[in-house]
């Protein structure tokens, strides 16, 4: 058995993870995914440390997000581009699929995905698909981001499959949100165009070697013309991720957005807003647990019997069960 | 000012509604739609009285539900068919559109809908579209059904526009759920076929004067062959509501399902299950109100500041705010 194979307290595991012990880090992420008491202990440590800069990536399945993320990792390892030119010693990647029943145990998937980064000690990739308790992925992903920050990662990329409400919510819990489209994207994303527009800080038109790039760009520009008059107009970057084309442009656009966030004071403001939303979610999750306990209890059964007998109404019954 | 124009307590209004005062009944329904304290007082009275037999009708927009409901009202007024042959002195209709921003005030709509029943004292039709507080339509509709029961209606028809999750949830909070399709329906409802199949007690193929009735029936039969092996196999009735064709068949199918529910003991069991689900919803709604209060409070702001400063995590913060 390895040293981290035993039951070890979260603080010790986090110390080990901070010095590059990937097994310790993986174990902490598994704890976060379970979402029970120990997960809270991990959160207690993580949220007291540095917040990593987070880039969220989302887009329809088949838009080439994995390949794009793969390329982005290489760019990231070169550090933030000039004029900042800050080094980035390591990058954490969370690959989130809300529709998949597989969780952190999806090791084969991780290995395949890691591709050329598989043996790179500066890169840590983890799949997240479910959470056992407490609020699901919309709480587990921010917790995992903060854990990576606490373990010393200054940059985390969160890649989410899909453009539904939940996927967009997860991807947009980032400092910079990248929405990936392809030529001819309009039809496939019609349902959630407004939602995507609202969260996007950077648009990528991937597979830009295919016909329709000019039309896709025009569509996006028109949408942006009609949308929020904001200090930041989302940049539109064309890429061919499979050939590595445009990746540096994407990284440069992300870097410009980061500078904008920092210089405008928006970075802190948006992070505070995010924390408030997260706290609300924890409150909801906690009360849901409480309600499940009530529903499983004997008094609930008694109340339902009285309801069925016409001796009670649901509102008085709820008051009684909540002890109000 | 009319007698019911003043502030009158719910018990007095219900007494008046029970003797046929439609203005009093309409006022009580408006109180239920607001969903605040007085709504709870109305519920307290309603849930202690008789539960009406409830028929839910749902289907895609354009399936002809309004015309079908209109025809059904006429059939209902003839009473339950033989061999039961019980009279039904009046029928209540709740027309629910979860997607519409208009509420009970949609009087023009009601007038137009009522059509030939507009001046019939045995028929009461009401539109419901929103609820101000406490759990939305999924609580307001059952409350309205029980109010109609308390006011002396032995039968209530709930017509819901749409086949999404919420629409089906509302329509299926009935003793007998009728799902209305049209020839060639398959494609338009593909997204929620399983959900519709699960709740349907009777299928109606309306607009059966159009081509494709045989195929629609075959599709439904095939789905039913694959589905739950249950004591009740949903009947399939073909109608041309605009010509009044098949309405009596539909009413007879509803009546047979009612007899099945009663004789199998399922009626009481399903109503008890429904009350349990409703009680759970009230618990959720009540805690949501509580969470909104917490989020609006000063302590929430303090907690968020501590979160932003890295002095706290969301879980400890939630515990503190919930006083745990």
XYZ file of C-alpha atoms in Angstrom:
648
model
C 0.000 0.000 0.000
C 1.294 3.434 -0.852
C 1.588 6.183 1.716
C -1.639 7.772 0.510
C -3.473 4.468 0.502
C -4.274 4.737 4.184
C -6.876 6.957 5.723
C -5.112 10.287 5.901
C -6.598 13.578 7.040
C -7.356 16.224 4.379
C -4.706 18.667 5.671
C -1.953 16.087 5.262
C -3.232 15.104 1.814
C -3.317 18.763 0.758
C 0.266 19.260 1.983
C 1.306 16.299 -0.134
C -0.729 17.508 -3.130
C 0.975 20.922 -2.857
C 4.386 19.303 -3.266
C 3.328 17.526 -6.457
C 1.847 14.285 -5.087
C -0.782 13.585 -7.770
C -2.170 10.538 -5.954
C -2.958 12.721 -2.945
C -4.576 15.302 -5.237
C -6.677 12.657 -6.976
C -7.828 11.327 -3.606
C -8.896 14.799 -2.484
C -10.845 15.247 -5.723
C -12.608 11.942 -5.086
C -13.515 13.184 -1.622
C -14.957 16.366 -3.157
C -16.967 14.313 -5.639
C -18.554 12.306 -2.836
C -19.721 15.582 -1.307
C -20.126 14.389 2.289
C -18.497 15.404 5.573
C -14.857 14.947 4.480
C -15.641 17.033 1.358
C -16.576 19.891 3.667
C -13.252 19.467 5.472
C -11.426 19.697 2.123
C -13.446 22.808 1.222
C -12.602 24.372 4.561
C -8.906 24.182 3.644
C -9.254 25.006 -0.070
C -11.298 28.184 0.265
C -8.734 29.698 2.613
C -6.008 29.522 -0.066
C -5.346 31.259 -3.367
C -8.064 31.266 -6.081
C -6.630 30.058 -9.400
C -7.385 31.953 -12.577
C -10.065 29.848 -14.243
C -10.867 29.502 -17.920
C -14.186 27.816 -18.759
C -14.715 26.216 -22.158
C -18.091 25.077 -23.433
C -19.679 24.207 -26.734
C -21.823 21.610 -28.468
C -20.527 18.027 -28.629
C -18.316 17.666 -31.686
C -17.146 21.289 -31.659
C -13.617 20.070 -30.923
C -13.310 21.266 -27.330
C -11.006 18.427 -26.231
C -8.563 19.097 -29.051
C -8.773 22.810 -28.324
C -8.104 22.214 -24.618
C -5.195 19.972 -25.549
C -3.710 22.768 -27.642
C -4.431 25.344 -24.977
C -2.469 23.320 -22.400
C 0.652 23.622 -24.560
C 0.134 27.376 -24.915
C -0.508 27.773 -21.188
C 2.767 26.068 -20.304
C 4.589 28.902 -22.079
C 3.135 31.258 -19.457
C 0.937 34.339 -19.917
C 1.939 36.070 -23.156
C 3.711 39.434 -23.354
C 3.436 42.086 -22.063
C 2.560 40.220 -18.835
C 4.913 37.318 -19.614
C 4.205 35.620 -16.280
C 5.302 32.006 -16.072
C 2.763 29.253 -15.318
C 4.506 26.234 -13.901
C 1.523 23.883 -14.099
C -2.038 23.686 -15.391
C -5.043 21.824 -14.020
C -7.818 20.642 -16.329
C -11.286 19.579 -15.204
C -13.238 17.814 -17.949
C -16.906 17.926 -16.953
C -19.680 15.939 -18.588
C -22.965 16.530 -16.740
C -24.755 13.997 -18.935
C -22.348 11.143 -18.293
C -22.903 8.661 -15.480
C -19.152 8.121 -15.107
C -17.320 9.939 -12.357
C -13.699 10.575 -11.435
C -13.148 6.899 -11.943
C -13.219 7.430 -15.707
C -9.492 6.797 -15.785
C -9.332 5.344 -19.256
C -11.042 8.454 -20.558
C -8.524 10.652 -18.752
C -5.570 8.668 -20.120
C -6.901 8.841 -23.669
C -7.649 12.524 -23.321
C -4.329 13.438 -21.831
C -2.708 12.304 -25.060
C 0.669 13.938 -25.429
C 0.356 15.485 -21.946
C -0.073 12.087 -20.281
C 3.422 11.975 -18.826
C 3.834 15.719 -18.278
C 4.205 16.447 -14.549
C 3.130 20.058 -15.163
C -0.316 18.973 -16.339
C -3.091 17.466 -14.220
C -6.281 16.329 -15.959
C -9.357 15.017 -14.214
C -12.807 14.007 -15.438
C -15.812 14.947 -13.332
C -19.230 13.605 -14.149
C -21.349 13.197 -11.043
C -21.486 14.070 -7.404
C -22.879 11.840 -4.717
C -24.273 14.448 -2.382
C -24.847 18.111 -1.787
C -25.750 20.083 -4.836
C -24.238 18.096 -7.686
C -21.693 19.363 -10.169
C -22.609 23.027 -9.754
C -21.019 22.789 -6.304
C -18.433 20.060 -6.944
C -16.754 21.895 -9.837
C -16.102 25.185 -7.968
C -14.865 23.127 -5.004
C -12.494 21.214 -7.301
C -11.239 24.478 -8.831
C -10.452 25.860 -5.370
C -8.758 22.610 -4.364
C -6.477 22.859 -7.401
C -5.726 26.452 -6.426
C -4.916 25.358 -2.888
C -2.627 22.675 -4.320
C -0.619 25.357 -6.127
C -2.203 25.539 -9.572
C -2.340 29.173 -10.741
C -4.452 28.264 -13.782
C -7.353 25.851 -14.152
C -9.194 25.058 -17.382
C -12.749 23.724 -17.009
C -14.040 22.066 -20.143
C -17.766 21.263 -20.192
C -19.528 19.194 -22.828
C -22.812 20.660 -23.980
C -24.653 23.943 -24.260
C -27.625 23.307 -21.986
C -28.385 25.451 -18.977
C -26.340 23.345 -16.564
C -23.310 23.052 -18.829
C -23.278 26.787 -19.425
C -23.696 27.414 -15.698
C -20.665 25.258 -14.926
C -18.488 26.703 -17.671
C -19.439 30.253 -16.735
C -18.304 29.762 -13.127
C -14.921 30.850 -14.505
C -13.001 34.094 -14.730
C -12.942 33.871 -18.528
C -15.587 31.864 -20.367
C -14.797 30.617 -23.857
C -17.726 29.483 -26.017
C -16.701 27.187 -28.862
C -18.756 27.132 -32.035
C -18.149 25.752 -35.520
C -19.071 27.057 -38.977
C -22.800 26.505 -39.373
C -23.241 26.461 -35.596
C -26.339 28.640 -35.586
C -28.926 25.919 -36.043
C -27.497 23.467 -33.542
C -27.357 26.022 -30.734
C -30.492 27.974 -31.547
C -32.128 26.875 -28.316
C -29.606 28.529 -26.042
C -28.050 31.306 -28.140
C -29.007 34.011 -25.661
C -27.594 32.032 -22.726
C -24.288 31.489 -24.532
C -24.070 35.136 -25.559
C -24.602 36.213 -21.984
C -21.703 34.182 -20.574
C -19.166 34.350 -23.420
C -16.035 36.442 -22.890
C -14.330 34.927 -25.928
C -15.882 33.135 -28.900
C -13.914 30.493 -30.776
C -14.932 29.429 -34.268
C -13.179 26.081 -34.373
C -12.821 23.879 -37.474
C -12.255 27.140 -39.328
C -10.898 25.212 -42.326
C -14.499 24.344 -43.171
C -16.802 26.559 -45.244
C -19.017 29.046 -43.428
C -16.471 30.761 -41.165
C -17.284 34.212 -42.530
C -21.018 33.639 -41.990
C -20.440 32.304 -38.467
C -18.371 35.377 -37.611
C -20.992 37.694 -39.094
C -23.716 35.937 -37.059
C -21.712 36.378 -33.869
C -20.912 40.023 -34.618
C -24.603 40.731 -35.260
C -25.564 39.065 -31.994
C -22.936 41.082 -30.154
C -24.150 44.303 -31.801
C -27.618 43.622 -30.382
C -26.413 42.516 -26.967
C -25.204 44.101 -23.739
C -23.363 47.352 -24.222
C -20.447 46.356 -22.046
C -16.896 47.556 -21.481
C -15.715 44.232 -22.870
C -16.849 43.104 -26.299
C -16.141 39.363 -26.606
C -13.351 38.674 -29.069
C -13.957 36.173 -31.863
C -11.045 33.856 -32.618
C -10.897 31.385 -35.503
C -9.028 28.131 -34.851
C -8.270 24.785 -36.446
C -7.459 22.997 -33.208
C -6.547 19.738 -34.939
C -3.733 21.541 -36.777
C -2.822 23.812 -33.871
C -3.878 26.898 -35.868
C -5.116 29.888 -33.896
C -4.416 28.434 -30.453
C -1.960 31.217 -29.638
C -4.581 33.767 -30.735
C -7.065 32.155 -28.347
C -4.554 32.224 -25.505
C -3.775 35.875 -26.276
C -7.499 36.717 -26.223
C -7.901 34.977 -22.857
C -4.874 36.914 -21.561
C -6.356 40.231 -22.765
C -9.613 39.436 -21.006
C -7.684 38.647 -17.831
C -5.907 42.003 -17.976
C -9.280 43.698 -18.571
C -10.785 41.926 -15.547
C -7.856 42.864 -13.356
C -7.516 46.496 -14.455
C -11.263 47.203 -14.283
C -11.620 45.686 -10.828
C -14.141 43.235 -12.322
C -12.098 40.176 -11.349
C -12.696 40.647 -7.635
C -16.301 41.775 -8.151
C -17.184 38.773 -10.315
C -15.498 36.360 -7.941
C -17.435 37.785 -5.016
C -20.685 37.444 -6.990
C -19.784 33.844 -7.793
C -19.114 33.078 -4.138
C -22.487 34.557 -3.202
C -24.226 32.339 -5.795
C -22.281 29.355 -4.512
C -23.231 30.060 -0.923
C -26.869 30.244 -1.978
C -26.521 26.878 -3.679
C -25.066 25.327 -0.545
C -28.005 26.728 1.440
C -30.420 25.137 -1.035
C -28.534 21.824 -0.971
C -28.464 21.778 2.824
C -32.200 22.423 3.083
C -32.874 19.744 0.442
C -31.048 17.261 2.654
C -33.173 18.457 5.549
C -36.381 18.009 3.533
C -35.361 14.494 2.492
C -34.907 13.670 6.171
C -38.336 15.061 6.999
C -39.985 13.125 4.152
C -38.338 9.901 5.335
C -39.538 10.486 8.890
C -42.485 9.055 10.786
C -44.170 12.427 11.287
C -44.373 12.926 7.529
C -46.312 9.666 7.204
C -48.666 10.741 9.962
C -49.254 14.092 8.260
C -50.022 12.401 4.909
C -52.579 10.155 6.630
C -54.265 13.213 8.124
C -54.211 14.894 4.694
C -55.835 11.836 3.115
C -58.475 11.857 5.847
C -59.269 15.524 5.183
C -58.125 16.549 8.657
C -55.254 18.766 7.525
C -54.009 20.888 4.613
C -50.485 20.760 3.147
C -49.541 24.226 4.468
C -50.388 23.541 8.131
C -48.759 20.130 7.700
C -45.545 21.729 6.396
C -45.500 24.239 9.246
C -45.841 21.419 11.737
C -43.088 19.334 10.115
C -40.747 22.321 9.941
C -41.498 23.108 13.567
C -42.639 26.624 12.674
C -69.835 47.787 -4.526
C -71.147 44.263 -4.507
C -71.409 42.196 -1.367
C -68.227 40.315 -2.204
C -66.382 43.494 -3.082
C -65.468 44.091 0.532
C -62.793 42.296 2.463
C -64.564 39.120 3.500
C -63.040 36.203 5.354
C -62.373 32.978 3.361
C -64.936 30.939 5.308
C -67.730 33.365 4.404
C -66.585 33.481 0.776
C -66.531 29.668 0.636
C -70.051 29.502 2.086
C -71.198 31.866 -0.644
C -69.279 29.957 -3.339
C -70.949 26.732 -2.182
C -74.375 28.215 -2.833
C -73.454 29.164 -6.389
C -71.942 32.630 -5.902
C -69.435 32.668 -8.782
C -67.978 36.040 -7.812
C -67.065 34.657 -4.398
C -65.522 31.574 -6.048
C -63.507 33.714 -8.466
C -62.229 35.803 -5.567
C -61.103 32.700 -3.689
C -59.278 31.460 -6.797
C -57.504 34.820 -7.045
C -56.465 34.445 -3.417
C -55.079 30.978 -4.204
C -53.170 32.376 -7.169
C -51.475 34.974 -5.002
C -50.239 32.159 -2.763
C -49.704 34.171 0.408
C -51.199 33.998 3.900
C -54.881 34.209 2.879
C -54.222 31.427 0.319
C -53.184 29.210 3.206
C -56.438 30.072 4.993
C -58.393 29.056 1.873
C -56.406 25.803 1.674
C -57.101 25.086 5.321
C -60.830 25.078 4.526
C -60.629 23.376 1.112
C -58.549 20.364 2.116
C -61.016 19.472 4.865
C -63.840 19.021 2.323
C -64.632 16.540 -0.429
C -62.029 15.862 -3.166
C -63.596 16.248 -6.623
C -62.969 13.638 -9.268
C -60.355 15.264 -11.501
C -59.696 14.708 -15.190
C -56.433 16.108 -16.543
C -56.037 16.858 -20.252
C -52.720 17.634 -21.880
C -51.261 17.674 -25.366
C -49.196 19.756 -27.745
C -50.510 23.201 -28.711
C -52.846 22.825 -31.664
C -53.995 19.334 -30.732
C -57.494 20.706 -30.169
C -57.653 20.425 -26.390
C -59.929 23.455 -25.919
C -62.479 22.133 -28.400
C -62.229 18.704 -26.803
C -62.750 20.186 -23.327
C -65.700 22.146 -24.660
C -67.255 18.926 -25.966
C -66.422 17.074 -22.776
C -68.294 19.681 -20.703
C -71.485 18.881 -22.596
C -70.979 15.150 -22.050
C -70.189 15.667 -18.367
C -73.411 17.552 -17.786
C -75.286 14.377 -18.753
C -73.724 12.739 -15.695
C -71.561 9.616 -15.478
C -72.689 7.161 -18.170
C -74.427 3.846 -17.453
C -74.083 1.577 -15.577
C -73.078 4.193 -12.941
C -75.475 6.800 -14.299
C -74.677 9.262 -11.515
C -75.759 12.833 -12.147
C -73.207 15.661 -12.179
C -74.900 18.938 -11.451
C -71.944 21.166 -12.346
C -68.432 21.013 -13.791
C -65.378 23.129 -13.025
C -62.715 23.715 -15.667
C -59.207 24.989 -14.968
C -57.366 26.022 -18.133
C -53.669 26.133 -17.286
C -50.958 27.647 -19.441
C -47.613 27.502 -17.634
C -45.899 29.427 -20.431
C -48.278 32.375 -20.389
C -47.610 35.458 -18.287
C -51.357 36.104 -17.908
C -53.100 34.999 -14.752
C -56.679 34.581 -13.598
C -57.299 38.030 -14.978
C -57.336 36.622 -18.506
C -61.060 37.247 -18.617
C -61.365 37.802 -22.336
C -59.716 34.447 -22.914
C -62.162 32.794 -20.516
C -65.153 34.430 -22.205
C -63.987 33.366 -25.647
C -63.205 29.858 -24.440
C -66.480 29.394 -22.648
C -68.250 29.688 -25.971
C -71.611 28.030 -25.789
C -71.137 27.388 -22.060
C -70.671 31.098 -21.289
C -74.067 31.576 -19.755
C -74.448 28.086 -18.296
C -74.680 28.281 -14.493
C -73.609 24.619 -14.252
C -70.208 25.372 -15.794
C -67.362 27.316 -14.203
C -64.251 27.989 -16.295
C -61.122 29.664 -15.026
C -57.700 30.328 -16.590
C -54.624 29.902 -14.441
C -51.238 30.982 -15.687
C -49.017 32.107 -12.859
C -48.725 32.139 -9.116
C -47.227 34.945 -7.107
C -45.758 32.985 -4.256
C -45.141 29.558 -2.822
C -44.346 26.898 -5.337
C -45.970 28.142 -8.534
C -48.613 26.344 -10.530
C -47.667 22.881 -9.281
C -49.126 23.957 -5.928
C -51.736 26.464 -7.114
C -53.524 23.996 -9.415
C -54.086 21.268 -6.786
C -55.212 23.976 -4.359
C -57.670 25.298 -6.965
C -58.989 21.767 -7.597
C -59.619 21.265 -3.891
C -61.289 24.671 -3.621
C -63.686 23.713 -6.424
C -64.373 20.466 -4.558
C -65.058 22.383 -1.362
C -67.434 24.655 -3.310
C -69.464 21.625 -4.346
C -68.038 20.614 -7.720
C -67.953 16.809 -7.958
C -65.952 16.942 -11.215
C -63.074 19.190 -12.281
C -61.367 19.168 -15.674
C -57.808 20.529 -15.769
C -56.643 21.376 -19.264
C -52.919 22.106 -19.642
C -51.275 23.477 -22.768
C -48.031 21.768 -23.676
C -46.206 18.490 -23.204
C -43.129 19.628 -21.274
C -42.252 18.262 -17.864
C -44.202 20.897 -15.950
C -47.316 20.665 -18.118
C -47.367 16.888 -17.776
C -46.795 17.185 -14.028
C -49.807 19.485 -13.692
C -52.091 17.422 -15.920
C -51.080 14.198 -14.193
C -52.090 15.548 -10.778
C -55.507 14.195 -11.715
C -57.434 11.016 -11.070
C -57.636 10.311 -14.795
C -55.074 11.799 -17.173
C -56.009 12.169 -20.832
C -53.177 12.737 -23.310
C -54.319 14.280 -26.578
C -52.393 13.566 -29.755
C -53.137 14.072 -33.447
C -52.356 11.941 -36.498
C -48.656 12.340 -37.169
C -48.057 13.309 -33.552
C -44.932 11.152 -33.134
C -42.380 13.666 -34.314
C -43.709 16.655 -32.433
C -43.720 14.870 -29.082
C -40.623 12.739 -29.526
C -38.865 14.588 -26.713
C -41.293 13.542 -24.011
C -42.933 10.366 -25.323
C -41.864 8.340 -22.301
C -43.163 10.970 -19.894
C -46.546 11.093 -21.639
C -46.800 7.315 -21.752
C -46.138 7.123 -18.045
C -48.981 9.451 -17.059
C -51.626 8.630 -19.678
C -54.727 6.742 -18.525
C -56.544 7.490 -21.774
C -55.123 8.509 -25.146
C -57.160 10.630 -27.524
C -56.288 10.804 -31.208
C -58.059 14.031 -32.043
C -58.559 15.425 -35.559
C -59.174 11.826 -36.557
C -60.665 12.986 -39.868
C -57.095 13.595 -41.037
C -54.887 10.925 -42.615
C -52.584 8.929 -40.348
C -55.035 7.832 -37.639
C -54.262 4.162 -38.157
C -50.507 4.816 -37.916
C -50.963 6.965 -34.809
C -52.994 4.210 -33.161
C -50.417 1.578 -34.143
C -47.608 3.759 -32.705
C -49.489 4.123 -29.421
C -50.303 0.404 -29.228
C -46.649 -0.465 -29.844
C -45.550 1.933 -27.107
C -48.093 0.437 -24.733
C -46.929 -3.099 -25.597
C -43.417 -2.115 -24.533
C -44.497 -0.217 -21.434
C -45.556 -0.982 -17.878
C -47.430 -4.246 -17.507
C -50.246 -2.742 -15.517
C -53.761 -3.731 -14.533
C -55.016 -0.795 -16.629
C -54.016 -0.543 -20.262
C -54.733 3.010 -21.431
C -57.627 3.098 -23.876
C -57.143 4.849 -27.208
C -60.087 6.940 -28.383
C -60.370 8.628 -31.785
C -62.221 11.957 -31.851
C -63.050 14.824 -34.174
C -63.726 17.340 -31.439
C -64.725 20.106 -33.873
C -67.608 17.910 -35.112
C -68.389 16.431 -31.704
C -67.403 12.951 -32.925
C -66.075 10.497 -30.354
C -66.645 12.750 -27.345
C -69.073 10.267 -25.783
C -66.486 7.521 -26.330
C -63.910 9.631 -24.503
C -66.298 10.296 -21.641
C -67.094 6.561 -21.461
C -63.368 5.719 -21.363
C -62.850 8.221 -18.539
C -65.806 6.683 -16.695
C -64.368 3.162 -17.106
C -61.042 4.330 -15.724
C -62.849 5.876 -12.775
C -64.606 2.588 -12.029
C -61.255 0.781 -12.320
C -59.639 3.212 -9.882
C -62.469 2.850 -7.412
C -62.835 -0.941 -7.593
C -59.084 -1.606 -7.408
C -58.591 0.696 -4.426
C -56.152 2.688 -6.569
C -58.157 5.907 -6.283
C -57.414 6.358 -2.595
C -53.818 5.113 -2.965
C -53.037 7.502 -5.812
C -54.640 10.430 -4.027
C -52.582 9.736 -0.926
C -49.410 9.570 -3.043
C -50.363 12.871 -4.661
C -50.897 14.509 -1.284
C -47.469 13.278 -0.146
C -45.843 14.787 -3.258
C -47.754 18.001 -2.665
C -46.668 18.183 0.965
C -43.067 17.731 -0.147
C -43.495 20.611 -2.603
C -44.837 22.870 0.115
C -41.827 21.971 2.276
C -39.505 22.913 -0.606
C -41.406 26.152 -1.262
C -41.341 27.096 2.407
C -37.588 26.529 2.679
C -37.026 28.490 -0.534
C -38.775 31.440 1.081
C -36.538 30.961 4.105
C -33.414 30.896 1.913
C -34.478 34.064 0.104
C -34.815 35.742 3.490
C -31.342 34.573 4.502
C -29.816 35.770 1.212
C -31.436 39.191 1.647
C -30.083 39.472 5.195
C -27.091 41.310 6.568
C -25.362 38.142 7.814
C -25.314 36.763 4.273
C -23.399 39.831 3.102
C -20.926 39.443 5.944
C -20.391 35.774 5.069
C -19.758 36.608 1.401
C -17.152 39.195 2.418
C -15.390 36.580 4.534
C -15.573 34.128 1.624
C -14.012 36.702 -0.713
C -11.267 37.342 1.844
C -10.485 33.617 2.048
C -11.502 33.452 5.696
C -14.409 31.047 5.252
C -15.738 28.279 2.988
C -19.333 28.073 1.666
C -20.205 25.044 3.830
C -19.225 26.575 7.165
C -20.876 29.783 6.009
C -24.125 27.941 5.243
C -24.063 26.175 8.617
C -23.636 29.515 10.333
C -26.465 31.158 8.365
C -28.791 28.223 9.005
C -27.902 28.339 12.684
C -26.758 24.709 12.629
